[in-house]
Amino acid sequence: MIINATMGTGFGGTLLYVYKDGKNLKENEKPEIIEKNNVVGSPKQMARQMAEHAQNSRRLQKPVLHLSVSFAPEDKLTRGKEIEYVKASMRNLGISEEKHQYVIVKHNDSNNTHYHIVTNKLNLDNESLKTNWYKNDCVVTADKIEQQYNLTRTQGRTIIYNAETKSREYVRKEERNKNIEI
């Protein structure tokens, strides 16, 4: 499992990308809208709703959080299991169904089926996600989900989740490409 995170200022551009708006795709390549949470309407309408809410914070400079989640092909997961693991990842990264605006979309236009999550870093209580170390948090979360659900462990990580101590652990350079066993 790999989780990538980017942050920015434009909900509109991010949502139009995720929805593949304006792309002429075959029916089986079109994105699937998995879930809209605390937003409604078209990508432009949702972007406006998210941007309006983000204005409740003067300090939050980059309110857009865009996550992409992909799974190892050898895991051969059902769509339901993929969604379950995507949502478990979101919860682990502090994204709450009760308190966040977000959209989950599945992309089908490449050999690597993957999911996109676009969320507002400012939750409905006007509290911002703590994203100072978010790229590391994404790597640790992916490793944690792999272990929790017995998925293929991604090799070469510089940081992993230690299930025994329930904490992150840095991996020495010489151990990164060995088979990971904890």
Coordinates of N, CA and C in Angstrom, one line a residue:
M1 N 0.9 -1.2 0.0 CA 0.0 0.0 0.0 C 0.9 1.2 0.0
I2 N 0.5 2.2 -0.8 CA 1.3 3.4 -0.8 C 0.2 4.6 -0.7
I3 N 0.6 5.5 0.2 CA -0.3 6.7 0.4 C 0.6 7.9 0.2
N4 N 0.2 8.7 -0.8 CA 0.9 10.0 -1.1 C 0.0 11.1 -0.7
A5 N 0.6 12.2 -0.2 CA -0.1 13.4 0.2 C 0.5 14.6 -0.4
T6 N -0.4 15.5 -0.9 CA 0.0 16.8 -1.4 C -1.0 17.8 -0.7
M7 N -0.5 19.0 -0.5 CA -1.3 20.0 0.1 C -1.3 21.3 -0.8
G8 N -2.4 22.0 -0.9 CA -2.4 23.2 -1.7 C -3.5 24.1 -1.4
T9 N -3.7 25.0 -2.3 CA -4.7 26.1 -2.0 C -6.0 26.0 -2.9
G10 N -6.0 25.2 -3.9 CA -7.1 25.2 -4.9 C -8.0 23.9 -4.8
F11 N -9.1 24.0 -4.2 CA -10.0 22.8 -4.2 C -10.5 22.6 -5.6
G12 N -10.8 23.6 -6.3 CA -11.4 23.5 -7.7 C -10.5 22.6 -8.6
G13 N -9.3 23.0 -8.7 CA -8.4 22.3 -9.6 C -8.2 20.8 -9.2
T14 N -8.1 20.6 -7.9 CA -7.9 19.3 -7.3 C -9.1 18.4 -7.6
L15 N -10.3 18.9 -7.3 CA -11.5 18.1 -7.6 C -11.7 17.9 -9.0
L16 N -11.5 18.9 -9.9 CA -11.6 18.6 -11.3 C -10.7 17.6 -11.8
Y17 N -9.4 17.5 -11.3 CA -8.5 16.5 -11.6 C -9.0 15.1 -11.2
V18 N -9.4 15.0 -9.9 CA -9.9 13.8 -9.4 C -11.1 13.2 -10.1
Y19 N -12.0 14.1 -10.5 CA -13.2 13.8 -11.3 C -13.0 13.5 -12.7
K20 N -11.7 13.8 -13.2 CA -11.3 13.7 -14.6 C -12.3 14.5 -15.5
D21 N -12.7 15.7 -15.0 CA -13.6 16.6 -15.7 C -13.0 17.0 -17.0
G22 N -13.8 16.8 -18.0 CA -13.4 17.2 -19.4 C -12.6 16.1 -20.1
K23 N -12.3 15.0 -19.5 CA -11.6 13.9 -20.1 C -12.6 13.0 -20.9
N24 N -12.2 12.6 -22.1 CA -13.0 11.7 -22.9 C -12.6 10.3 -22.6
L25 N -13.1 9.7 -21.6 CA -12.7 8.3 -21.2 C -13.8 7.3 -21.6
K26 N -13.3 6.1 -21.8 CA -14.3 5.0 -22.0 C -15.0 4.7 -20.7
E27 N -16.2 4.1 -20.9 CA -17.1 3.9 -19.7 C -16.3 3.2 -18.6
N28 N -15.5 2.2 -18.9 CA -14.8 1.4 -17.8 C -13.6 2.1 -17.3
E29 N -13.2 3.3 -17.9 CA -12.1 4.0 -17.4 C -12.5 5.2 -16.5
K30 N -13.8 5.5 -16.5 CA -14.3 6.7 -15.8 C -14.1 6.5 -14.3
P31 N -13.9 7.6 -13.6 CA -13.7 7.5 -12.2 C -15.1 7.2 -11.5
E32 N -15.0 6.5 -10.4 CA -16.1 6.1 -9.6 C -16.2 7.0 -8.4
I33 N -17.3 7.6 -8.1 CA -17.5 8.4 -6.9 C -17.8 7.5 -5.8
I34 N -17.0 7.3 -4.9 CA -17.2 6.4 -3.8 C -18.0 7.0 -2.7
E35 N -17.6 8.2 -2.3 CA -18.3 8.9 -1.2 C -18.1 10.4 -1.2
K36 N -19.1 11.1 -0.9 CA -19.0 12.6 -0.6 C -19.5 12.8 0.8
N37 N -18.7 13.5 1.6 CA -19.0 13.7 3.0 C -19.0 15.2 3.3
N38 N -20.2 15.6 3.8 CA -20.4 17.0 4.2 C -20.2 18.0 3.1
V39 N -20.3 17.5 1.8 CA -20.4 18.3 0.6 C -21.4 17.7 -0.3
V40 N -21.9 18.6 -1.2 CA -22.9 18.1 -2.2 C -22.7 18.8 -3.5
G41 N -23.2 18.2 -4.6 CA -23.2 18.9 -5.9 C -22.1 18.5 -6.8
S42 N -21.8 19.3 -7.7 CA -20.8 19.1 -8.8 C -19.4 19.4 -8.1
P43 N -18.3 19.0 -8.8 CA -17.0 19.3 -8.3 C -16.8 20.8 -8.0
K44 N -17.3 21.7 -8.9 CA -17.2 23.1 -8.7 C -18.0 23.5 -7.5
Q45 N -19.2 23.0 -7.3 CA -20.0 23.3 -6.1 C -19.3 22.9 -4.8
M46 N -18.8 21.6 -4.8 CA -18.1 21.1 -3.7 C -16.8 21.9 -3.3
A47 N -16.1 22.3 -4.4 CA -14.9 23.1 -4.2 C -15.3 24.5 -3.5
R48 N -16.4 25.1 -4.0 CA -16.8 26.3 -3.4 C -17.2 26.1 -1.9
Q49 N -17.9 25.0 -1.6 CA -18.3 24.8 -0.2 C -17.0 24.6 0.7
M50 N -16.0 23.8 0.2 CA -14.8 23.6 0.9 C -14.0 24.9 1.1
A51 N -13.9 25.7 0.1 CA -13.2 26.9 0.1 C -13.8 27.9 1.1
E52 N -15.2 28.0 1.0 CA -15.9 28.9 2.0 C -15.6 28.5 3.4
H53 N -15.7 27.2 3.7 CA -15.4 26.8 5.1 C -14.0 27.0 5.5
A54 N -13.0 26.8 4.6 CA -11.6 27.0 4.9 C -11.3 28.5 5.3
Q55 N -12.2 29.4 4.8 CA -12.0 30.8 5.1 C -12.3 31.1 6.6
N56 N -12.8 30.1 7.3 CA -13.0 30.3 8.8 C -11.7 30.3 9.6
S57 N -10.6 30.0 8.9 CA -9.3 30.1 9.5 C -8.4 31.0 8.8
R58 N -7.9 32.0 9.5 CA -7.0 33.0 8.8 C -5.6 32.4 8.7
R59 N -5.2 31.5 9.6 CA -3.9 31.0 9.6 C -3.6 29.9 8.7
L60 N -4.6 29.2 8.2 CA -4.4 28.0 7.4 C -4.2 28.5 5.9
Q61 N -3.0 28.4 5.5 CA -2.6 28.8 4.2 C -2.9 27.9 3.0
K62 N -2.8 26.6 3.3 CA -3.0 25.5 2.3 C -4.1 24.6 2.9
P63 N -5.3 24.8 2.6 CA -6.4 24.0 3.2 C -6.7 22.7 2.5
V64 N -6.2 22.5 1.3 CA -6.5 21.4 0.5 C -5.5 20.2 0.9
L65 N -6.1 19.1 1.2 CA -5.3 17.9 1.4 C -5.7 16.9 0.4
H66 N -4.8 16.4 -0.5 CA -5.1 15.4 -1.5 C -4.3 14.2 -1.3
L67 N -5.0 13.1 -1.0 CA -4.3 11.8 -0.7 C -4.6 10.9 -1.9
S68 N -3.6 10.1 -2.3 CA -3.8 9.0 -3.2 C -3.4 7.7 -2.6
V69 N -4.2 6.7 -2.7 CA -3.9 5.4 -2.1 C -4.0 4.3 -3.1
S70 N -2.9 3.5 -3.2 CA -2.8 2.4 -4.1 C -2.4 1.2 -3.3
F71 N -2.8 0.0 -3.9 CA -2.5 -1.3 -3.2 C -1.6 -2.1 -4.1
A72 N -0.9 -3.0 -3.5 CA 0.0 -4.0 -4.3 C -0.9 -4.9 -5.1
P73 N -0.6 -5.1 -6.4 CA -1.4 -5.9 -7.2 C -1.6 -7.3 -6.7
E74 N -0.5 -7.8 -6.0 CA -0.6 -9.2 -5.5 C -1.6 -9.4 -4.4
D75 N -2.1 -8.3 -3.8 CA -3.1 -8.5 -2.8 C -4.5 -8.9 -3.3
K76 N -4.8 -8.6 -4.6 CA -6.0 -9.0 -5.2 C -7.2 -8.8 -4.3
L77 N -7.5 -7.5 -4.0 CA -8.5 -7.1 -3.0 C -9.8 -6.9 -3.8
T78 N -10.9 -7.1 -3.1 CA -12.2 -6.7 -3.6 C -12.4 -5.2 -3.5
R79 N -13.3 -4.6 -4.2 CA -13.6 -3.2 -4.1 C -14.0 -2.8 -2.7
G80 N -14.8 -3.7 -2.0 CA -15.2 -3.4 -0.7 C -14.0 -3.4 0.3
K81 N -13.1 -4.3 0.2 CA -11.9 -4.3 1.1 C -11.0 -3.1 0.8
E82 N -10.9 -2.8 -0.5 CA -10.1 -1.6 -0.8 C -10.7 -0.3 -0.1
I83 N -12.0 -0.2 -0.2 CA -12.6 1.0 0.5 C -12.5 0.9 2.0
E84 N -12.6 -0.3 2.5 CA -12.5 -0.4 4.0 C -11.1 0.0 4.4
Y85 N -10.0 -0.4 3.6 CA -8.7 0.0 4.0 C -8.4 1.5 3.7
V86 N -9.0 2.0 2.7 CA -8.8 3.5 2.5 C -9.4 4.3 3.6
K87 N -10.6 3.9 4.1 CA -11.2 4.6 5.2 C -10.5 4.4 6.5
A88 N -9.9 3.2 6.7 CA -9.1 3.0 7.9 C -7.9 3.9 7.9
S89 N -7.3 4.0 6.7 CA -6.2 4.9 6.5 C -6.5 6.4 6.9
M90 N -7.7 6.8 6.4 CA -8.2 8.2 6.6 C -8.3 8.4 8.1
R91 N -9.0 7.4 8.8 CA -9.2 7.6 10.2 C -7.8 7.7 11.0
N92 N -6.9 6.8 10.6 CA -5.6 6.8 11.2 C -4.9 8.2 11.0
L93 N -5.1 8.8 9.8 CA -4.5 10.1 9.5 C -5.3 11.3 10.1
G94 N -6.3 11.0 10.9 CA -7.1 12.1 11.5 C -8.2 12.7 10.8
I95 N -8.6 12.0 9.7 CA -9.8 12.5 8.9 C -11.0 11.8 9.4
S96 N -12.0 12.6 9.9 CA -13.1 12.0 10.6 C -14.4 12.2 9.7
E97 N -15.2 11.1 9.6 CA -16.5 11.2 8.9 C -17.4 12.2 9.5
E98 N -17.3 12.4 10.8 CA -18.2 13.3 11.5 C -17.8 14.8 11.3
K99 N -16.5 15.0 11.2 CA -16.0 16.4 11.3 C -15.3 16.9 10.0
H100 N -15.2 16.1 9.0 CA -14.4 16.6 7.8 C -15.3 16.6 6.5
Q101 N -15.0 17.6 5.7 CA -15.5 17.6 4.3 C -14.5 16.8 3.5
Y102 N -15.0 15.8 2.7 CA -14.1 15.1 1.8 C -14.9 14.4 0.7
V103 N -14.1 14.0 -0.3 CA -14.6 13.2 -1.4 C -13.6 12.1 -1.6
I104 N -14.2 10.8 -1.9 CA -13.3 9.7 -2.2 C -13.7 9.3 -3.6
V105 N -12.7 9.1 -4.5 CA -13.0 8.8 -5.9 C -12.0 7.7 -6.3
K106 N -12.5 6.7 -7.0 CA -11.6 5.6 -7.5 C -11.3 5.9 -8.9
H107 N -10.0 5.8 -9.3 CA -9.6 6.0 -10.7 C -9.4 4.6 -11.3
N108 N -9.9 4.4 -12.5 CA -9.8 3.2 -13.3 C -9.1 3.3 -14.6
D109 N -8.4 4.4 -14.9 CA -7.9 4.7 -16.2 C -6.4 4.3 -16.3
S110 N -5.9 3.5 -15.4 CA -4.5 3.0 -15.6 C -4.5 1.6 -15.1
N111 N -3.3 0.9 -15.3 CA -3.1 -0.5 -14.8 C -3.1 -0.5 -13.3
N112 N -2.8 0.6 -12.6 CA -2.8 0.7 -11.2 C -4.0 1.4 -10.7
T113 N -5.1 0.6 -10.3 CA -6.3 1.1 -9.8 C -5.9 1.8 -8.4
H114 N -6.4 3.0 -8.2 CA -6.1 3.7 -7.0 C -7.2 4.7 -6.6
Y115 N -7.2 5.1 -5.4 CA -8.2 6.0 -4.9 C -7.6 7.4 -4.6
H116 N -8.4 8.4 -4.7 CA -8.1 9.8 -4.4 C -9.0 10.3 -3.3
I117 N -8.5 10.9 -2.3 CA -9.3 11.6 -1.3 C -8.9 13.1 -1.3
V118 N -9.9 13.9 -1.5 CA -9.7 15.3 -1.4 C -10.5 15.8 -0.1
T119 N -9.7 16.4 0.8 CA -10.4 16.8 2.1 C -10.0 18.2 2.4
N120 N -10.8 18.8 3.2 CA -10.5 20.1 3.8 C -9.7 19.9 5.1
K121 N -8.6 20.5 5.2 CA -7.8 20.3 6.4 C -8.4 21.0 7.6
L122 N -9.3 21.9 7.4 CA -10.1 22.5 8.5 C -11.4 21.8 8.7
N123 N -11.5 21.2 9.9 CA -12.7 20.4 10.1 C -13.9 21.3 10.5
L124 N -15.0 20.7 10.7 CA -16.3 21.4 10.9 C -16.3 22.1 12.3
D125 N -15.4 21.7 13.1 CA -15.2 22.4 14.4 C -14.1 23.6 14.3
N126 N -13.7 23.8 13.1 CA -12.7 24.9 12.8 C -11.3 24.5 13.4
E127 N -11.0 23.2 13.5 CA -9.7 22.8 13.9 C -9.0 22.2 12.7
S128 N -7.7 22.5 12.6 CA -6.9 22.1 11.5 C -6.2 20.8 11.7
L129 N -6.1 19.9 10.7 CA -5.3 18.7 10.8 C -3.9 19.1 11.1
K130 N -3.2 18.3 11.9 CA -1.8 18.6 12.1 C -1.0 17.9 11.0
T131 N -0.4 18.6 10.1 CA 0.2 18.0 8.9 C 1.7 18.3 8.8
N132 N 2.3 18.7 10.0 CA 3.8 19.0 9.9 C 4.6 17.8 9.4
W133 N 4.3 16.7 9.8 CA 5.0 15.4 9.4 C 4.1 14.5 8.6
Y134 N 3.2 15.0 7.8 CA 2.2 14.2 7.2 C 2.8 13.2 6.2
K135 N 3.8 13.5 5.5 CA 4.4 12.6 4.5 C 4.9 11.3 5.3
N136 N 5.5 11.5 6.4 CA 5.9 10.4 7.3 C 4.7 9.7 7.8
D137 N 3.7 10.5 8.3 CA 2.5 9.9 8.8 C 1.8 9.0 7.8
C138 N 1.9 9.4 6.5 CA 1.3 8.5 5.4 C 2.0 7.2 5.3
V139 N 3.4 7.3 5.3 CA 4.2 6.1 5.2 C 3.9 5.1 6.4
V140 N 3.9 5.7 7.6 CA 3.7 4.9 8.8 C 2.2 4.3 8.7
T141 N 1.3 5.1 8.3 CA -0.1 4.6 8.2 C -0.2 3.4 7.2
A142 N 0.4 3.6 6.1 CA 0.4 2.5 5.1 C 1.0 1.2 5.6
D143 N 2.1 1.4 6.3 CA 2.7 0.2 6.9 C 1.8 -0.4 8.0
K144 N 1.2 0.4 8.8 CA 0.3 -0.1 9.9 C -0.9 -0.8 9.3
I145 N -1.5 -0.3 8.2 CA -2.7 -0.9 7.6 C -2.2 -2.3 6.9
E146 N -1.1 -2.3 6.3 CA -0.5 -3.5 5.7 C -0.4 -4.6 6.8
Q147 N 0.1 -4.2 7.9 CA 0.3 -5.2 9.0 C -1.1 -5.6 9.6
Q148 N -1.9 -4.7 9.8 CA -3.2 -4.9 10.5 C -4.1 -5.8 9.6
Y149 N -4.0 -5.7 8.3 CA -4.9 -6.4 7.4 C -4.2 -7.5 6.6
N150 N -2.9 -7.8 7.0 CA -2.1 -8.8 6.4 C -2.0 -8.6 4.8
L151 N -1.7 -7.3 4.5 CA -1.4 -7.0 3.1 C 0.1 -7.1 2.8
T152 N 0.4 -7.1 1.5 CA 1.8 -7.2 1.1 C 2.6 -6.0 1.7
R153 N 3.7 -6.2 2.4 CA 4.5 -5.1 3.0 C 5.3 -4.5 1.9
T154 N 5.3 -3.2 1.8 CA 6.1 -2.4 0.9 C 7.5 -2.3 1.4
Q155 N 8.4 -2.7 0.5 CA 9.8 -2.6 0.9 C 10.5 -1.3 0.6
G156 N 11.6 -1.0 1.3 CA 12.4 0.2 1.0 C 12.0 1.4 1.8
R157 N 11.1 1.2 2.7 CA 10.6 2.3 3.6 C 11.7 2.8 4.5
T158 N 11.8 4.1 4.8 CA 12.7 4.6 5.7 C 12.2 4.7 7.1
I159 N 10.8 4.5 7.2 CA 10.1 4.6 8.5 C 9.0 3.6 8.4
I160 N 8.8 2.9 9.5 CA 7.7 1.8 9.5 C 6.9 1.9 10.9
Y161 N 5.9 1.2 10.9 CA 5.1 1.1 12.1 C 5.5 -0.1 12.9
N162 N 5.8 0.0 14.2 CA 6.2 -1.1 15.1 C 4.9 -1.5 15.9
A163 N 4.3 -2.6 15.5 CA 3.1 -3.0 16.1 C 3.2 -3.3 17.6
E164 N 4.4 -3.8 18.0 CA 4.6 -4.1 19.4 C 4.6 -2.9 20.3
T165 N 5.3 -1.8 19.9 CA 5.5 -0.6 20.7 C 4.4 0.4 20.3
K166 N 3.6 0.1 19.2 CA 2.6 1.1 18.7 C 3.2 2.4 18.4
S167 N 4.4 2.4 17.7 CA 5.1 3.7 17.4 C 5.8 3.5 16.1
R168 N 6.3 4.7 15.6 CA 7.0 4.7 14.4 C 8.5 4.3 14.7
E169 N 9.1 3.8 13.7 CA 10.5 3.3 13.9 C 11.3 3.6 12.6
Y170 N 12.4 4.2 12.7 CA 13.3 4.4 11.5 C 14.0 3.2 11.1
V171 N 14.2 2.9 9.8 CA 14.8 1.7 9.3 C 16.2 2.1 8.9
R172 N 17.2 1.3 9.3 CA 18.6 1.6 8.9 C 18.7 1.3 7.4
K173 N 19.6 2.0 6.7 CA 19.8 1.9 5.3 C 20.0 0.5 4.8
E174 N 20.8 -0.2 5.5 CA 21.2 -1.6 5.0 C 20.0 -2.6 5.2
E175 N 19.0 -2.2 5.9 CA 17.8 -3.1 6.2 C 16.6 -2.8 5.3
R176 N 16.6 -1.6 4.6 CA 15.5 -1.2 3.8 C 15.0 -2.1 2.8
N177 N 15.8 -2.8 2.1 CA 15.4 -3.6 1.0 C 15.3 -5.1 1.3
K178 N 15.5 -5.4 2.6 CA 15.3 -6.8 3.0 C 13.8 -7.0 3.2
N179 N 13.4 -8.3 3.2 CA 12.0 -8.6 3.5 C 11.7 -8.1 4.9
I180 N 10.6 -7.4 5.0 CA 10.2 -6.8 6.3 C 9.5 -7.8 7.1
E181 N 10.0 -8.2 8.3 CA 9.3 -9.1 9.2 C 9.4 -8.4 10.6
I182 N 8.3 -8.2 11.2 CA 8.3 -7.7 12.6 C 7.5 -8.6 13.4

